[in-house]
Short mmCIF file of C-alpha atoms in Angstrom, two decimals:
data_model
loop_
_atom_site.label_atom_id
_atom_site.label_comp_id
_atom_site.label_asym_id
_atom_site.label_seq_id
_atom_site.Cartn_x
_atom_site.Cartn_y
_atom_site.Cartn_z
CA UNK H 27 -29.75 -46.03 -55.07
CA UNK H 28 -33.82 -46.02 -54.82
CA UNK H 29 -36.38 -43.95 -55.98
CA UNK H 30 -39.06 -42.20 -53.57
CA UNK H 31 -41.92 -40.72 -54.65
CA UNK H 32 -40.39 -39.79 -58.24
CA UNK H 33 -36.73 -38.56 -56.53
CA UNK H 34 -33.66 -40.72 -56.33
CA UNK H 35 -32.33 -41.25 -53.06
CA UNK H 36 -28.52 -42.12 -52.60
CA UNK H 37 -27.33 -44.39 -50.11
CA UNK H 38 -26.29 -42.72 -47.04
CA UNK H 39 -28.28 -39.59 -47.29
CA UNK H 40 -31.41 -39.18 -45.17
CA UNK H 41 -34.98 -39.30 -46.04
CA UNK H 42 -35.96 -36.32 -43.98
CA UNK H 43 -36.50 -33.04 -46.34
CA UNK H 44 -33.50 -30.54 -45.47
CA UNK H 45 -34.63 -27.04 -43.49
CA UNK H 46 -34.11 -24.28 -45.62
CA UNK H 47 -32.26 -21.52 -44.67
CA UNK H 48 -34.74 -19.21 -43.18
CA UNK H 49 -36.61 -21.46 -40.79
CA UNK H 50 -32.73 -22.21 -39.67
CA UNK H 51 -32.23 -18.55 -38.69
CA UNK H 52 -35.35 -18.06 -37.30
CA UNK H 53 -34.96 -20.45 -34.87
CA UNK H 54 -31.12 -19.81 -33.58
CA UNK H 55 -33.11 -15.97 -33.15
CA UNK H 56 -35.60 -17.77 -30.73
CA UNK H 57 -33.26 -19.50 -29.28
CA UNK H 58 -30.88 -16.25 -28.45
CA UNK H 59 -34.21 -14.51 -27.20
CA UNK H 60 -34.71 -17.69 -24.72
CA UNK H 61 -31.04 -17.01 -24.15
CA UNK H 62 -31.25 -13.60 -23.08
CA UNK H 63 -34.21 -13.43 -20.99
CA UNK H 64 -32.47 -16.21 -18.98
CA UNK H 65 -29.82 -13.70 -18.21
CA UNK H 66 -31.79 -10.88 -17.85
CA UNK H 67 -33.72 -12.64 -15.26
CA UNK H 68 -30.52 -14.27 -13.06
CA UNK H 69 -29.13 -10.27 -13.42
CA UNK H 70 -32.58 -9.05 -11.49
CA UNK H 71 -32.77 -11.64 -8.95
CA UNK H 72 -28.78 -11.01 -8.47
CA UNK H 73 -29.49 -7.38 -8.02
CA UNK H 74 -32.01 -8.49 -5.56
CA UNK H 75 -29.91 -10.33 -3.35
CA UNK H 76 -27.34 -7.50 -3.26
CA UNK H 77 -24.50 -8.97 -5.77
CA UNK H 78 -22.21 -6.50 -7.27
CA UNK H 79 -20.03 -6.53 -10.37
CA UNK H 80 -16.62 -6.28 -9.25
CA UNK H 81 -13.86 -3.72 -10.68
CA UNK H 82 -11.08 -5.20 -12.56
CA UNK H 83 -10.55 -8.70 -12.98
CA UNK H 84 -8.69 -11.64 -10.50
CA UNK H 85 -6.49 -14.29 -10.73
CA UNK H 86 -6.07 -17.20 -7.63
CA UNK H 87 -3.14 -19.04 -5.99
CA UNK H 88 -4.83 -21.23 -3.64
CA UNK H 89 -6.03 -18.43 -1.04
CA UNK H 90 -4.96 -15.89 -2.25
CA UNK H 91 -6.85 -13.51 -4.61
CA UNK H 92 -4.57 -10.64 -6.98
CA UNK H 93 -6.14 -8.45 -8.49
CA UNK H 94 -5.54 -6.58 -11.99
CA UNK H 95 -6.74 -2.62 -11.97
CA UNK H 96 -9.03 -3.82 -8.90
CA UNK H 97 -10.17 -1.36 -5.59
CA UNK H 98 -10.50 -4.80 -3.06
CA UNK H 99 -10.35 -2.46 -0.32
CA UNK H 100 -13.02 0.16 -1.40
CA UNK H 101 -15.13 -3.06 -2.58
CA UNK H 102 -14.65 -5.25 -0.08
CA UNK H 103 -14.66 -6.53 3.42
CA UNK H 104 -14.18 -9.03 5.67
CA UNK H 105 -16.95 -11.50 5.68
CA UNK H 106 -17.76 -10.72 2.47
CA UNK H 107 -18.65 -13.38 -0.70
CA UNK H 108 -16.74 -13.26 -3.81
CA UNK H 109 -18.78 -14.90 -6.42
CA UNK H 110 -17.21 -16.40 -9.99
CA UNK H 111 -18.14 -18.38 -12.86
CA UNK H 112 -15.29 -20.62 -13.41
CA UNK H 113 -13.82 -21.02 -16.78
CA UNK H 114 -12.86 -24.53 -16.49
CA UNK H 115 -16.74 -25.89 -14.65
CA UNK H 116 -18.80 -22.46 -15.54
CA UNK H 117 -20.15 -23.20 -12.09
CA UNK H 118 -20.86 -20.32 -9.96
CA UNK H 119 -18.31 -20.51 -7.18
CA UNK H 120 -18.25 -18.56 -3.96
CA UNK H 121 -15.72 -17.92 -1.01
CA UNK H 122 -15.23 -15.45 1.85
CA UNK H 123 -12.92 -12.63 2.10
CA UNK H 124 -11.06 -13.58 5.08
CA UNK H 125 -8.65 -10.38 5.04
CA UNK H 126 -7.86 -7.15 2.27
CA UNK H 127 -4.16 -6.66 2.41
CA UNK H 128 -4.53 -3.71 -0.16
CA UNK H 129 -6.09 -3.03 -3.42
CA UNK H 130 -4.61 -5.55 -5.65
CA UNK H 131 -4.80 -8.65 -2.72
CA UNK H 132 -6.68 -10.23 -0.65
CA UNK H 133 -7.40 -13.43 1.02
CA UNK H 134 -10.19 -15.95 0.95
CA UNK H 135 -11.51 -18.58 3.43
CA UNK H 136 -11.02 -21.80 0.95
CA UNK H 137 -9.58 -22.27 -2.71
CA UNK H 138 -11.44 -22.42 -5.59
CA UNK H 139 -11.81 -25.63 -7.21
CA UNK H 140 -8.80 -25.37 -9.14
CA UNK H 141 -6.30 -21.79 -9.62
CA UNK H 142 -8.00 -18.84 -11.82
CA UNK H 143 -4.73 -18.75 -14.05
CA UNK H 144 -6.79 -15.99 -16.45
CA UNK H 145 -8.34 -13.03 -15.49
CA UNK H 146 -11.69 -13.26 -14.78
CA UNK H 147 -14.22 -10.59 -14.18
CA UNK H 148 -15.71 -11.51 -10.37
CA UNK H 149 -18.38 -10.07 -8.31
CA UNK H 150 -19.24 -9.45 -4.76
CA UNK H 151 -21.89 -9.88 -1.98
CA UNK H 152 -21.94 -7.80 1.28
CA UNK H 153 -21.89 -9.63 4.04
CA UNK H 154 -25.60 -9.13 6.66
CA UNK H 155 -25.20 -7.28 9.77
CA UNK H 156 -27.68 -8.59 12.00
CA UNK H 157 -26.77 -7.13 15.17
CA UNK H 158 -26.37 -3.59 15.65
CA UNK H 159 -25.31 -3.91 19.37
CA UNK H 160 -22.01 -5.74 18.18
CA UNK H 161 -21.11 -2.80 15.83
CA UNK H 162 -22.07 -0.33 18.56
CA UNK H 163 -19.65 -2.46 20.54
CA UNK H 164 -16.82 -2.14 18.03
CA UNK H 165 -17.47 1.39 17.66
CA UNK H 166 -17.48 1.94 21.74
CA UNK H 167 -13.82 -0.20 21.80
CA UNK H 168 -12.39 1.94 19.27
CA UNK H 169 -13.01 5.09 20.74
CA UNK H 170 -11.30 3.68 24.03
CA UNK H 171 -8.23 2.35 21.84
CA UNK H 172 -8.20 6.04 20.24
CA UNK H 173 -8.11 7.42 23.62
CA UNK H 174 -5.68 5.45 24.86
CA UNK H 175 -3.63 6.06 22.14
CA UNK H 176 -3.37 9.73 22.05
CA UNK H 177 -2.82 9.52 26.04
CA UNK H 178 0.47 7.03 25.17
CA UNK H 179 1.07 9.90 22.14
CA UNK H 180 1.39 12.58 25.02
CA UNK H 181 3.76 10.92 27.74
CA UNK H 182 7.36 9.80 26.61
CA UNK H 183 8.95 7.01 28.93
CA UNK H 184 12.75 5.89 28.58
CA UNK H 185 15.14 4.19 30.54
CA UNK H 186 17.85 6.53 32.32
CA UNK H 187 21.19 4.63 33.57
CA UNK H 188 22.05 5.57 37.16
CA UNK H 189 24.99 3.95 38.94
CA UNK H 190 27.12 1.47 37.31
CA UNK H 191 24.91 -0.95 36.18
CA UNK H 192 21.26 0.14 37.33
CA UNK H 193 18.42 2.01 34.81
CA UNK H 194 15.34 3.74 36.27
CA UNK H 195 12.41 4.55 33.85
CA UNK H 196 11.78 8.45 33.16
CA UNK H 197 8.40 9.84 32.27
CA UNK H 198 7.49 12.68 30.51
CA UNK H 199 4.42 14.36 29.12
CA UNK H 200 4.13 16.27 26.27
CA UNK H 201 2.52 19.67 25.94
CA UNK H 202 1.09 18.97 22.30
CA UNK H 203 0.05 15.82 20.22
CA UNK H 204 3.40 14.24 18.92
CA UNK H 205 3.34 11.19 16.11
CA UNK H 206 4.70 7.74 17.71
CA UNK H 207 7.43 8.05 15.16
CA UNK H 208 8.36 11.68 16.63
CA UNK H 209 8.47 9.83 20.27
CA UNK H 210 10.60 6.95 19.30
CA UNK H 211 13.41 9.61 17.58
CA UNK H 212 13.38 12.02 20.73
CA UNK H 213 13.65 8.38 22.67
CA UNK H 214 16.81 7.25 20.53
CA UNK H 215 18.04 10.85 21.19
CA UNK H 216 18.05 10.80 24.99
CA UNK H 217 19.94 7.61 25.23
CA UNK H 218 20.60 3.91 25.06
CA UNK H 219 18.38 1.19 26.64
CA UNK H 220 17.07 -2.54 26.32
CA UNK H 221 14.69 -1.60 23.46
CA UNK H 222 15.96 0.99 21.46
CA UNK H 223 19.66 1.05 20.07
CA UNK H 224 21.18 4.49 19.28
#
């Protein structure tokens, strides 16, 4: 025990005058205002690069993404970049959607650093078409495929047995647009053969 400046001082307790309560408080408020602006800027910079808050929240096994009251395939696509913080690094982590197998799952090119064993609120970045003569491609090769396919809806081929042991292949075409499903029943109907069991 000393004396300083007409005040005892006990051993063990500093020297430095103790902050009162007000200067405390005001400086936790600057520090919440620093805080905020921080995320107020990262939110415009991520709303200029396209990044949007996901619906629902997601949980990981390894590749695989499932999803709690999420709309994957309304949201996403492949090629895609689904961004999180993680819990256990709160480092911003991003992977590619490699394939949406329905609302609630989907797949990703590479695991996260370790599982997402909580539900965490994601988000998501569009992937950038570049080249518009690919996707006129794509659209040209599925109008072919849709072609083709209502042709194959129109004709029904089966296999006929003639003789003892011999089959020759019957085709017939259809006056109106029948389902695949609709073909394959009035093909189990007309008879046995190699691929389809009555």
């Amino acid at each position: 025990m000393s004396t300083k400046g007409g005040r005892l001082v006990f051993k063990g307790e500093s020297e430095k005058p103790k902050k009162h309560k007000k200067e405390k408080k005001e400086k936790k408020e600057k520090k919440h205002k620093k805080n905020k602006r921080s995320r107020d800027s990262t939110e415009e910079t991520a709303a200029d690069e396209g990044i949007k808050q996901g619906t629902g929240r997601i949980i990981t096994s390894g590749t695989t993404l499932h999803g709690v009251e999420t709309e994957f395939l309304r949201e996403l696509e492949v090629g895609d970049a689904v961004m999180v913080t993680h819990p256990s690094t709160l480092q911003l982590e991003a992977k590619v959607i490699t394939m949406v197998l329905s609302n609630k799952s989907a797949a990703i090119s590479s695991p996260f650093s370790s599982d997402l064993i909580t539900g965490i609120s994601f988000q998501y970045q569009k992937k950038k078409t570049e080249n518009t003569e690919q996707e006129a491609n794509k659209e040209e090769e599925e109008k072919r495929l849709n072609k083709k396919l209502k042709t194959d809806a129109t004709t029904l081929q089966y296999r006929e047995k003639t003789g003892m042991w011999g089959y020759k292949t019957v085709t017939q075409h259809m006056d109106k647009d029948i389902t695949r499903e609709q073909l394959l029943d009035m093909r189990v109907k007309k008879g046995r053969d190699k691929f389809c069991w009555m």
